[in-house]
PDB file of C-alpha atoms in Angstrom:
ATOM      1  CA  MET C 266     149.287 180.701  51.120  1.00  0.00           C
ATOM      2  CA  SER C 267     151.764 180.491  48.260  1.00  0.00           C
ATOM      3  CA  LYS C 268     155.152 182.049  48.706  1.00  0.00           C
ATOM      4  CA  VAL C 269     155.517 185.080  46.484  1.00  0.00           C
ATOM      5  CA  LEU C 270     159.126 185.789  47.376  1.00  0.00           C
ATOM      6  CA  GLU C 271     161.618 183.281  48.587  1.00  0.00           C
ATOM      7  CA  ILE C 272     165.328 183.782  48.540  1.00  0.00           C
ATOM      8  CA  ASN C 273     167.249 180.939  50.086  1.00  0.00           C
ATOM      9  CA  SER C 274     170.649 181.027  51.736  1.00  0.00           C
ATOM     10  CA  SER C 275     172.440 179.957  48.558  1.00  0.00           C
ATOM     11  CA  SER C 276     171.233 183.155  46.855  1.00  0.00           C
ATOM     12  CA  LYS C 277     172.996 185.554  49.212  1.00  0.00           C
ATOM     13  CA  VAL C 278     175.136 186.767  46.319  1.00  0.00           C
ATOM     14  CA  ASP C 279     174.802 190.420  45.428  1.00  0.00           C
ATOM     15  CA  VAL C 280     172.642 191.190  42.418  1.00  0.00           C
ATOM     16  CA  ASP C 281     175.345 193.399  41.019  1.00  0.00           C
ATOM     17  CA  GLN C 282     178.779 194.420  42.289  1.00  0.00           C
ATOM     18  CA  LYS C 283     177.499 197.955  42.889  1.00  0.00           C
ATOM     19  CA  TYR C 284     175.144 196.610  45.573  1.00  0.00           C
ATOM     20  CA  THR C 285     176.102 195.750  49.122  1.00  0.00           C
ATOM     21  CA  GLU C 286     175.068 192.883  51.383  1.00  0.00           C
ATOM     22  CA  SER C 287     171.899 190.981  50.567  1.00  0.00           C
ATOM     23  CA  ARG C 288     169.516 189.372  53.027  1.00  0.00           C
ATOM     24  CA  ASN C 289     167.089 186.479  52.972  1.00  0.00           C
ATOM     25  CA  LEU C 290     163.494 187.493  52.372  1.00  0.00           C
ATOM     26  CA  VAL C 291     160.767 185.007  53.273  1.00  0.00           C
ATOM     27  CA  PRO C 292     157.281 186.455  53.721  1.00  0.00           C
ATOM     28  CA  LYS C 293     155.442 184.816  56.628  1.00  0.00           C
ATOM     29  CA  LYS C 294     152.971 186.316  59.065  1.00  0.00           C
ATOM     30  CA  ASP C 295     155.099 185.448  62.072  1.00  0.00           C
ATOM     31  CA  LYS C 296     158.500 186.465  60.637  1.00  0.00           C
ATOM     32  CA  TYR C 297     160.187 189.762  59.925  1.00  0.00           C
ATOM     33  CA  SER C 298     161.304 190.619  56.429  1.00  0.00           C
ATOM     34  CA  ASN C 299     164.859 191.819  56.003  1.00  0.00           C
ATOM     35  CA  ILE C 300     165.949 194.217  53.311  1.00  0.00           C
ATOM     36  CA  CYS C 301     169.252 195.837  52.533  1.00  0.00           C
ATOM     37  CA  LEU C 302     168.486 199.543  52.785  1.00  0.00           C
ATOM     38  CA  LYS C 303     171.570 200.592  50.820  1.00  0.00           C
ATOM     39  CA  ASN C 304     170.360 198.524  47.865  1.00  0.00           C
ATOM     40  CA  PHE C 305     166.775 199.714  48.250  1.00  0.00           C
ATOM     41  CA  ILE C 306     167.870 203.358  48.334  1.00  0.00           C
ATOM     42  CA  LYS C 307     169.991 202.841  45.203  1.00  0.00           C
ATOM     43  CA  VAL C 308     167.021 201.340  43.363  1.00  0.00           C
ATOM     44  CA  VAL C 309     164.487 204.050  44.270  1.00  0.00           C
ATOM     45  CA  GLU C 310     166.822 207.084  44.218  1.00  0.00           C
ATOM     46  CA  GLY C 311     165.471 208.496  40.982  1.00  0.00           C
ATOM     47  CA  SER C 312     161.852 207.892  41.954  1.00  0.00           C
ATOM     48  CA  TYR C 313     161.835 209.821  45.228  1.00  0.00           C
ATOM     49  CA  THR C 314     163.149 213.152  46.400  1.00  0.00           C
ATOM     50  CA  LYS C 315     166.192 213.257  48.674  1.00  0.00           C
ATOM     51  CA  LYS C 316     163.890 214.434  51.479  1.00  0.00           C
ATOM     52  CA  ASP C 317     161.765 211.296  51.080  1.00  0.00           C
ATOM     53  CA  LEU C 318     164.840 209.070  51.374  1.00  0.00           C
ATOM     54  CA  ILE C 319     166.320 210.719  54.488  1.00  0.00           C
ATOM     55  CA  PRO C 320     164.364 208.488  56.951  1.00  0.00           C
ATOM     56  CA  LEU C 321     165.697 205.389  55.183  1.00  0.00           C
ATOM     57  CA  MET C 322     169.206 206.851  55.224  1.00  0.00           C
ATOM     58  CA  LEU C 323     168.841 207.456  58.955  1.00  0.00           C
ATOM     59  CA  ILE C 324     167.802 203.844  59.530  1.00  0.00           C
ATOM     60  CA  GLU C 325     170.794 202.703  57.490  1.00  0.00           C
ATOM     61  CA  ALA C 326     173.084 204.938  59.578  1.00  0.00           C
ATOM     62  CA  MET C 327     171.851 203.765  63.004  1.00  0.00           C
ATOM     63  CA  ASP C 328     173.883 201.403  65.171  1.00  0.00           C
ATOM     64  CA  ARG C 329     172.668 198.390  67.199  1.00  0.00           C
ATOM     65  CA  GLU C 330     171.414 200.761  69.892  1.00  0.00           C
ATOM     66  CA  ASN C 331     169.188 202.514  67.318  1.00  0.00           C
ATOM     67  CA  LYS C 332     171.413 205.564  67.678  1.00  0.00           C
ATOM     68  CA  ILE C 333     172.786 207.907  65.068  1.00  0.00           C
ATOM     69  CA  ARG C 334     175.866 209.521  66.523  1.00  0.00           C
ATOM     70  CA  MET C 335     176.398 212.458  64.200  1.00  0.00           C
ATOM     71  CA  THR C 336     175.716 216.157  64.270  1.00  0.00           C
ATOM     72  CA  LEU C 337     173.320 217.725  61.787  1.00  0.00           C
ATOM     73  CA  ASP C 338     176.371 219.207  60.036  1.00  0.00           C
ATOM     74  CA  GLU C 339     177.877 215.741  59.567  1.00  0.00           C
ATOM     75  CA  MET C 340     174.588 214.262  58.362  1.00  0.00           C
ATOM     76  CA  ALA C 341     174.007 217.151  55.976  1.00  0.00           C
ATOM     77  CA  GLU C 342     177.388 216.471  54.414  1.00  0.00           C
ATOM     78  CA  ILE C 343     176.974 212.681  54.257  1.00  0.00           C
ATOM     79  CA  PHE C 344     173.386 212.846  52.945  1.00  0.00           C
ATOM     80  CA  ASP C 345     174.222 215.740  50.605  1.00  0.00           C
ATOM     81  CA  TYR C 346     171.276 217.711  51.986  1.00  0.00           C
ATOM     82  CA  PRO C 347     171.149 221.286  53.367  1.00  0.00           C
ATOM     83  CA  LYS C 348     171.520 221.501  57.163  1.00  0.00           C
ATOM     84  CA  THR C 349     168.598 223.923  57.586  1.00  0.00           C
ATOM     85  CA  SER C 350     166.292 221.637  55.590  1.00  0.00           C
ATOM     86  CA  LEU C 351     167.540 218.636  57.563  1.00  0.00           C
ATOM     87  CA  SER C 352     166.791 220.448  60.831  1.00  0.00           C
ATOM     88  CA  THR C 353     163.247 221.212  59.632  1.00  0.00           C
ATOM     89  CA  LEU C 354     162.775 217.588  58.575  1.00  0.00           C
ATOM     90  CA  PHE C 355     164.023 216.354  61.979  1.00  0.00           C
ATOM     91  CA  THR C 356     161.407 218.535  63.679  1.00  0.00           C
ATOM     92  CA  LYS C 357     158.697 216.843  61.579  1.00  0.00           C
ATOM     93  CA  LEU C 358     160.144 213.369  62.202  1.00  0.00           C
ATOM     94  CA  LYS C 359     160.200 214.061  65.963  1.00  0.00           C
ATOM     95  CA  LYS C 360     156.537 215.135  65.901  1.00  0.00           C
ATOM     96  CA  ARG C 361     155.680 211.897  64.070  1.00  0.00           C
ATOM     97  CA  ASP C 362     157.593 209.867  66.688  1.00  0.00           C
ATOM     98  CA  PHE C 363     160.136 208.551  64.184  1.00  0.00           C
ATOM     99  CA  ILE C 364     163.195 209.907  65.990  1.00  0.00           C
ATOM    100  CA  GLN C 365     164.164 211.576  69.251  1.00  0.00           C
ATOM    101  CA  ARG C 366     167.166 213.634  70.208  1.00  0.00           C
ATOM    102  CA  VAL C 367     169.159 212.002  72.995  1.00  0.00           C
ATOM    103  CA  ARG C 368     171.710 214.836  73.267  1.00  0.00           C
ATOM    104  CA  ASN C 369     173.788 216.970  70.922  1.00  0.00           C
ATOM    105  CA  GLY C 370     175.073 214.766  68.118  1.00  0.00           C
ATOM    106  CA  GLU C 371     173.024 211.738  69.186  1.00  0.00           C
ATOM    107  CA  TYR C 372     169.571 210.717  67.982  1.00  0.00           C
ATOM    108  CA  MET C 373     167.530 207.551  68.484  1.00  0.00           C
ATOM    109  CA  ILE C 374     165.148 206.014  65.954  1.00  0.00           C
ATOM    110  CA  ASN C 375     161.910 204.559  67.294  1.00  0.00           C
ATOM    111  CA  PRO C 376     162.502 200.781  67.690  1.00  0.00           C
ATOM    112  CA  ALA C 377     158.842 200.180  66.846  1.00  0.00           C
ATOM    113  CA  ILE C 378     159.758 201.327  63.325  1.00  0.00           C
ATOM    114  CA  SER C 379     163.139 199.679  62.887  1.00  0.00           C
ATOM    115  CA  TYR C 380     165.749 197.952  65.017  1.00  0.00           C
ATOM    116  CA  LYS C 381     168.782 195.717  64.676  1.00  0.00           C
ATOM    117  CA  GLY C 382     169.003 192.660  66.898  1.00  0.00           C
ATOM    118  CA  SER C 383     166.732 190.260  68.740  1.00  0.00           C
ATOM    119  CA  LYS C 384     163.259 190.748  70.209  1.00  0.00           C
ATOM    120  CA  PRO C 385     164.607 191.109  73.784  1.00  0.00           C
ATOM    121  CA  GLU C 386     167.055 193.747  72.520  1.00  0.00           C
ATOM    122  CA  ARG C 387     164.147 195.541  70.835  1.00  0.00           C
ATOM    123  CA  ASP C 388     162.172 195.503  74.076  1.00  0.00           C
ATOM    124  CA  GLN C 389     165.122 197.054  75.902  1.00  0.00           C
ATOM    125  CA  LEU C 390     165.467 199.698  73.166  1.00  0.00           C
ATOM    126  CA  MET C 391     161.728 200.464  73.452  1.00  0.00           C
ATOM    127  CA  GLU C 392     162.142 201.108  77.190  1.00  0.00           C
ATOM    128  CA  GLU C 393     165.012 203.492  76.520  1.00  0.00           C
ATOM    129  CA  TYR C 394     163.159 205.261  73.696  1.00  0.00           C
ATOM    130  CA  ASN C 395     160.016 205.674  75.794  1.00  0.00           C
ATOM    131  CA  SER C 396     162.061 207.020  78.723  1.00  0.00           C
ATOM    132  CA  LEU C 397     163.432 209.741  76.413  1.00  0.00           C
ATOM    133  CA  SER C 398     159.942 211.095  75.773  1.00  0.00           C
ATOM    134  CA  LYS C 399     159.116 210.957  79.495  1.00  0.00           C
ATOM    135  CA  LYS C 400     162.243 213.009  80.294  1.00  0.00           C
ATOM    136  CA  LYS C 401     161.249 215.529  77.631  1.00  0.00           C
ATOM    137  CA  TYR C 402     157.842 216.171  79.227  1.00  0.00           C
ATOM    138  CA  LYS C 403     159.023 216.437  82.858  1.00  0.00           C
TER     139      LYS C 403
END
């Protein structure tokens, strides 16, 4: 298999000063690909609606515990998106198992979709995420 994309460690320089951190990208079946979501969002902004980009913005906003620790009001302001529309979108994202509410002002993104850290950390996050849905149905 020929390598279509290969960015080595010496090319970790930003494409343009308006972009943020860059990551290595080496496509292999047994490796994960890393992208810089801030850069990706900047590139596709004009091609997608704000609603389409919200899941990517949520992934960018999550911490190492896959948590977003903001109220809907705060997210609406940061994402420049109406709170009522954001609430409706969250309901859809919850039904699709993209995100779960932990408590007021705290949400967790499904680690099967995206996570920061190592495989053992991901496994631990998966246990926590799955326990949230079990609590919800008790």
